[in-house]
Short mmCIF file of N, CA and C in Angstrom, two decimals:
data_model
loop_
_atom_site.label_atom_id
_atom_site.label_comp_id
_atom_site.label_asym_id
_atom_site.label_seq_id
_atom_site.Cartn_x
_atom_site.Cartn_y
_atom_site.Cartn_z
N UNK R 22 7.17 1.80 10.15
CA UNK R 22 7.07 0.75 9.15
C UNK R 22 6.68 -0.55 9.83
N UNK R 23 6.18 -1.52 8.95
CA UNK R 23 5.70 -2.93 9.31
C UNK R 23 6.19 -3.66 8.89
N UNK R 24 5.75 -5.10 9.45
CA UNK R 24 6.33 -6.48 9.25
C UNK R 24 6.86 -6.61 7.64
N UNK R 25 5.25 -5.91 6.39
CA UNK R 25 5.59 -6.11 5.11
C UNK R 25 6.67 -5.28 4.53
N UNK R 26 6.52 -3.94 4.90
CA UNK R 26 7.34 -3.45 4.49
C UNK R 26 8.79 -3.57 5.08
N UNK R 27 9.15 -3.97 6.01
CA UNK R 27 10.60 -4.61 6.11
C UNK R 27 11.16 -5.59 5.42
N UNK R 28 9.80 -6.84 5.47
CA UNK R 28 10.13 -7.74 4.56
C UNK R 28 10.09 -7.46 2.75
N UNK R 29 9.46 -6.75 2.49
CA UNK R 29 9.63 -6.27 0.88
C UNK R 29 10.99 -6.02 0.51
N UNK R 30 11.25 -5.20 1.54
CA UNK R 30 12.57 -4.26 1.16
C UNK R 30 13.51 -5.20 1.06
N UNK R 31 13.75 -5.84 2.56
CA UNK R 31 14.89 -7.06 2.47
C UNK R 31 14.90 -7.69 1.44
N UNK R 32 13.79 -8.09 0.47
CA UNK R 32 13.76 -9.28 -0.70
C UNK R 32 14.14 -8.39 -1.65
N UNK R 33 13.38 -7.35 -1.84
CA UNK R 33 14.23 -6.00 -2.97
C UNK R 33 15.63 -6.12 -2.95
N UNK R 34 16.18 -6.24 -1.91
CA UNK R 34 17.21 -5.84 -1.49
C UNK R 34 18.35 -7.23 -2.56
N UNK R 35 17.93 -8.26 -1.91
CA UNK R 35 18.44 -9.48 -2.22
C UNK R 35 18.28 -9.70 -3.44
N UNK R 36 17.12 -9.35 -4.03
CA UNK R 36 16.67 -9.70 -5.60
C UNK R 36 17.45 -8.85 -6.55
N UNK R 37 17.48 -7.50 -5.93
CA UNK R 37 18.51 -6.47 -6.68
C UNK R 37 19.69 -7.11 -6.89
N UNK R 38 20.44 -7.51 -5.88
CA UNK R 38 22.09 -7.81 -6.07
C UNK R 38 22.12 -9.35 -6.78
N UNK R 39 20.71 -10.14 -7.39
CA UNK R 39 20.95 -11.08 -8.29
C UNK R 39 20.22 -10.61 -9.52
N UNK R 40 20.52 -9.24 -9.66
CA UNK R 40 19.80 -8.57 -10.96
C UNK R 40 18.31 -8.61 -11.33
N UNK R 41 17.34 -8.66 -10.72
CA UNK R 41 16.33 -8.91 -10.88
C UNK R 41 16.01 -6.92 -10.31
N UNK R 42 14.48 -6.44 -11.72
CA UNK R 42 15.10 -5.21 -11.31
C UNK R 42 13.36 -5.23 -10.77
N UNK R 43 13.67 -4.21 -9.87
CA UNK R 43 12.67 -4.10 -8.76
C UNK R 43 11.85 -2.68 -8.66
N UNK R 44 10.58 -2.33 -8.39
CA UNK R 44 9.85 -1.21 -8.90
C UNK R 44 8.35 -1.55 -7.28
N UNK R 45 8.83 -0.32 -6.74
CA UNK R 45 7.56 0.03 -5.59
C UNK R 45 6.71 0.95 -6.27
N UNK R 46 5.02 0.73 -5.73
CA UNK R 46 4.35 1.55 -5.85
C UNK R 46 4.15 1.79 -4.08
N UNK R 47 4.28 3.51 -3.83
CA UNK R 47 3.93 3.14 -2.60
C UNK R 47 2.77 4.63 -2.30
N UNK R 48 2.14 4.62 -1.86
CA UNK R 48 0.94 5.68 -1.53
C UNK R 48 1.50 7.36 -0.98
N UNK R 49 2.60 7.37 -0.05
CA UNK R 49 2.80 8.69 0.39
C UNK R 49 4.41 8.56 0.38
N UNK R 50 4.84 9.20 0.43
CA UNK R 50 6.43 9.91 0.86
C UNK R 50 7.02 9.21 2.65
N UNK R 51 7.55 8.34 3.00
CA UNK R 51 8.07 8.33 4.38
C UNK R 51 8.97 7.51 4.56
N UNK R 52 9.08 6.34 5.48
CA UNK R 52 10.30 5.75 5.99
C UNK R 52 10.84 4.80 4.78
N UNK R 53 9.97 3.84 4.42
CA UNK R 53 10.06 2.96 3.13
C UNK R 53 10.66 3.81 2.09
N UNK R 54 10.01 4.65 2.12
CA UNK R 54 10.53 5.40 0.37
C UNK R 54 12.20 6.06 0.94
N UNK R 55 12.57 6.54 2.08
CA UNK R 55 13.59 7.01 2.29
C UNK R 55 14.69 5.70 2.40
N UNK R 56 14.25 4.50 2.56
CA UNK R 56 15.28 3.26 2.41
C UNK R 56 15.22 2.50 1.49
N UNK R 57 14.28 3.08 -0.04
CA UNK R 57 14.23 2.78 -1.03
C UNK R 57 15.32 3.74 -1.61
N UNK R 58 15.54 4.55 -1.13
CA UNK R 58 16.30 5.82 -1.78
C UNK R 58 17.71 5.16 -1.55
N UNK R 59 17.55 4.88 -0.23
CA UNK R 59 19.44 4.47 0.30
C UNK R 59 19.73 3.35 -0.07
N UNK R 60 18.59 2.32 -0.61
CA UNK R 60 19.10 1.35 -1.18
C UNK R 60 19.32 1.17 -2.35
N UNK R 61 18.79 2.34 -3.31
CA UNK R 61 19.08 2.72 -4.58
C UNK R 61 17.95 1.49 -5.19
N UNK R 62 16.60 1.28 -4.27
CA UNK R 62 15.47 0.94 -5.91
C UNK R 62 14.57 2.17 -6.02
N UNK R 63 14.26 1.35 -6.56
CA UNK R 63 12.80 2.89 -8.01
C UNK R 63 11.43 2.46 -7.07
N UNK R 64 11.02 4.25 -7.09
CA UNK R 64 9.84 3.49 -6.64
C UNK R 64 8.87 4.90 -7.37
N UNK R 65 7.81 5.02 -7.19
CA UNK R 65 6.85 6.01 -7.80
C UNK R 65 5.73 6.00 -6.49
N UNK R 66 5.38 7.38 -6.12
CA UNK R 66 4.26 7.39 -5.37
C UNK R 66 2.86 7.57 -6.08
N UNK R 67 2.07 7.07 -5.76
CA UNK R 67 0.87 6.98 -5.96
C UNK R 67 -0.58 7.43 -5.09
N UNK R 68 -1.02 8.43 -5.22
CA UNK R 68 -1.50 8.58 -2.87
C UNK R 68 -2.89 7.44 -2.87
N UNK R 69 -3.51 7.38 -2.41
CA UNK R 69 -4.62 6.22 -2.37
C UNK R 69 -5.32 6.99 -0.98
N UNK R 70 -6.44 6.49 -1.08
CA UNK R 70 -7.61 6.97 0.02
C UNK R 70 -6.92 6.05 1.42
N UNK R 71 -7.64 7.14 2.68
CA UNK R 71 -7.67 6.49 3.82
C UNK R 71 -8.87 6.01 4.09
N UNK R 72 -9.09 4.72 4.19
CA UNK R 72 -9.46 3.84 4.32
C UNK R 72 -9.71 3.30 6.35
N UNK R 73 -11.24 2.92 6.29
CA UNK R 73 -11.50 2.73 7.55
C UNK R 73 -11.44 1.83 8.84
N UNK R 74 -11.27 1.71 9.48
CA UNK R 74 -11.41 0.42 10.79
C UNK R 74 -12.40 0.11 10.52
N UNK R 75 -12.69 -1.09 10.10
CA UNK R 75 -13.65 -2.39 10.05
C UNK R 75 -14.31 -2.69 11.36
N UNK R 76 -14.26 -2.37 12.28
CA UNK R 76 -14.54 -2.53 13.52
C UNK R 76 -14.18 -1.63 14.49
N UNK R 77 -14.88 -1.31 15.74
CA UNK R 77 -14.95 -0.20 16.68
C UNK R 77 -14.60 -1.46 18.04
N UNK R 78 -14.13 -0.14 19.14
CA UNK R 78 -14.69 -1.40 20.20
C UNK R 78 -16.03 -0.75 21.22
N UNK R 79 -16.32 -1.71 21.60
CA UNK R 79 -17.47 -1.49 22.46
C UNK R 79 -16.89 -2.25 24.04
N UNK R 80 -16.79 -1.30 24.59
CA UNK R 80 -16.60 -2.11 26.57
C UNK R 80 -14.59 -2.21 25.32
N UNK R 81 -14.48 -4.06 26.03
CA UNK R 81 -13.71 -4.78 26.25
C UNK R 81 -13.89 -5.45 24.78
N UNK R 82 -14.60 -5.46 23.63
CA UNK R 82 -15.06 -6.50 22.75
C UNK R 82 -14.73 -5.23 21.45
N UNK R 83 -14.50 -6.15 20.58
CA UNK R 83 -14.71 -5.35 18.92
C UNK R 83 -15.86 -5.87 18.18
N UNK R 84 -16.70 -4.64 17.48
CA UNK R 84 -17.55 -5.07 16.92
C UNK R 84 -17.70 -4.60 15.16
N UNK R 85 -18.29 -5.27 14.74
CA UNK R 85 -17.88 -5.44 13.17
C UNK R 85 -18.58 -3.93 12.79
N UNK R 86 -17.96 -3.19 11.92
CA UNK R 86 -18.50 -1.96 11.34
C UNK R 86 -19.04 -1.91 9.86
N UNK R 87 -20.41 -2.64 9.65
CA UNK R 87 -20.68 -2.87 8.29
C UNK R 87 -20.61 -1.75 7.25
N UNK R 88 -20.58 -0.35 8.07
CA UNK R 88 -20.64 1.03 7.17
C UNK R 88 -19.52 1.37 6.83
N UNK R 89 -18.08 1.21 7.48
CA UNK R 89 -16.83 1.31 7.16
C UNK R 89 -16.52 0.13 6.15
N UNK R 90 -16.93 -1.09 6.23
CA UNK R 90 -16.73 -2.34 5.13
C UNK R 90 -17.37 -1.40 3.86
N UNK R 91 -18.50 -0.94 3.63
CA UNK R 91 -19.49 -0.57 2.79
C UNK R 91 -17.98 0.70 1.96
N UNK R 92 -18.06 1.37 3.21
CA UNK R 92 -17.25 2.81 2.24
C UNK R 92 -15.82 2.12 1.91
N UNK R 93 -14.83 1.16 2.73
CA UNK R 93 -13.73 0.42 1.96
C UNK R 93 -14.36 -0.11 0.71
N UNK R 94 -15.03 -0.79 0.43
CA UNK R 94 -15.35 -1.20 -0.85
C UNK R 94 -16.15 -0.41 -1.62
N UNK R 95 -16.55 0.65 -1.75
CA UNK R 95 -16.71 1.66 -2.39
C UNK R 95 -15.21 2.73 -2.86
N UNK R 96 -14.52 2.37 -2.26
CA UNK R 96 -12.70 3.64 -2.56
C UNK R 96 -12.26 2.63 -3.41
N UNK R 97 -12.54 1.03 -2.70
CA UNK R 97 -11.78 0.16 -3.07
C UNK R 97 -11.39 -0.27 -5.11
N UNK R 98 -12.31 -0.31 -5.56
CA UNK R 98 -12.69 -0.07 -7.23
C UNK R 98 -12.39 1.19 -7.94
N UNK R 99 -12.37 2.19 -7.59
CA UNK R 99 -11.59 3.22 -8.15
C UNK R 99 -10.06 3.57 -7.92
N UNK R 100 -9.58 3.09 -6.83
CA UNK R 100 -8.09 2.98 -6.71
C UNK R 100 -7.77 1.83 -7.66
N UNK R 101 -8.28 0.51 -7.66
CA UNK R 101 -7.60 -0.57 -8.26
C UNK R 101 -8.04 0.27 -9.84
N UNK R 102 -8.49 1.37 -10.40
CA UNK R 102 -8.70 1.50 -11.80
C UNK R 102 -7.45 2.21 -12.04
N UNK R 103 -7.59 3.39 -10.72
CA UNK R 103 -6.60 4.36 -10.87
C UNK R 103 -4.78 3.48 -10.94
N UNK R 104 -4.45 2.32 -10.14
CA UNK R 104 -3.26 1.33 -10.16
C UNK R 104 -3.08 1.08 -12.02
N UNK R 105 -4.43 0.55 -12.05
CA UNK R 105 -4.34 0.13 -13.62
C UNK R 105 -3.85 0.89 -14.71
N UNK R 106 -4.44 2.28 -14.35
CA UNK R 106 -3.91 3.52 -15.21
C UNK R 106 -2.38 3.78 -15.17
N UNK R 107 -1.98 3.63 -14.06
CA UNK R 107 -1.00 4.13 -14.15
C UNK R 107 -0.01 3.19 -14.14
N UNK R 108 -0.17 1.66 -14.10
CA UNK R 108 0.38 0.44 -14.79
C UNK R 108 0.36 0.55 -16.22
N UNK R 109 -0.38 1.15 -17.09
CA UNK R 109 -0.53 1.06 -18.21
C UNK R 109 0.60 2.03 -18.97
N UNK R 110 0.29 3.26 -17.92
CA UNK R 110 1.23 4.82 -18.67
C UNK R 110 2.75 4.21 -18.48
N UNK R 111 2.94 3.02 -17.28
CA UNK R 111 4.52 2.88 -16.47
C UNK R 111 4.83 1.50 -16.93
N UNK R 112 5.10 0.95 -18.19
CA UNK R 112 5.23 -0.70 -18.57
C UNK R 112 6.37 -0.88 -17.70
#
């Protein structure tokens, strides 16, 4: 897990115990969703595409990968439809 997802949880965490009710969407099954479980919030998986490195390295240097930008923003518009859908079915 990462910086966000530690920090999500902690604020879940805090926001829960001043009643504020709290709802993850998260892409696969793993550490987050297992300390969503122990912390008792809701969450729903959703899977979403893997998505590419924007950049390679070359030597010592990174260089920009305009064909990986190209195919992220090509996944990118059908996931945000597919979010929408299933925002719509989950008020």
């Amino acid at each position: 897990m990462g910086g966000i997802e530690h920090n999500s949880l902690q604020l879940a965490v805090a926001l829960k115990k001043r009643g504020v009710e709290i709802f993850f969407l998260c892409p696969a099954h793993g550490d987050l969703t297992d300390l969503l479980t122990k912390n008792g919030l809701d969450y729903s998986i959703l899977p979403r595409p893997l998505f590419l490195s924007t950049s390679f390295r070359v030597g010592s240097r990174y260089v920009f990968n305009p064909f990986a930008t190209f195919y992220n923003f090509v996944l990118f518009f059908p996931l945000v439809v597919r979010i929408a859908a299933w925002l719509r079915k989950h008020p």
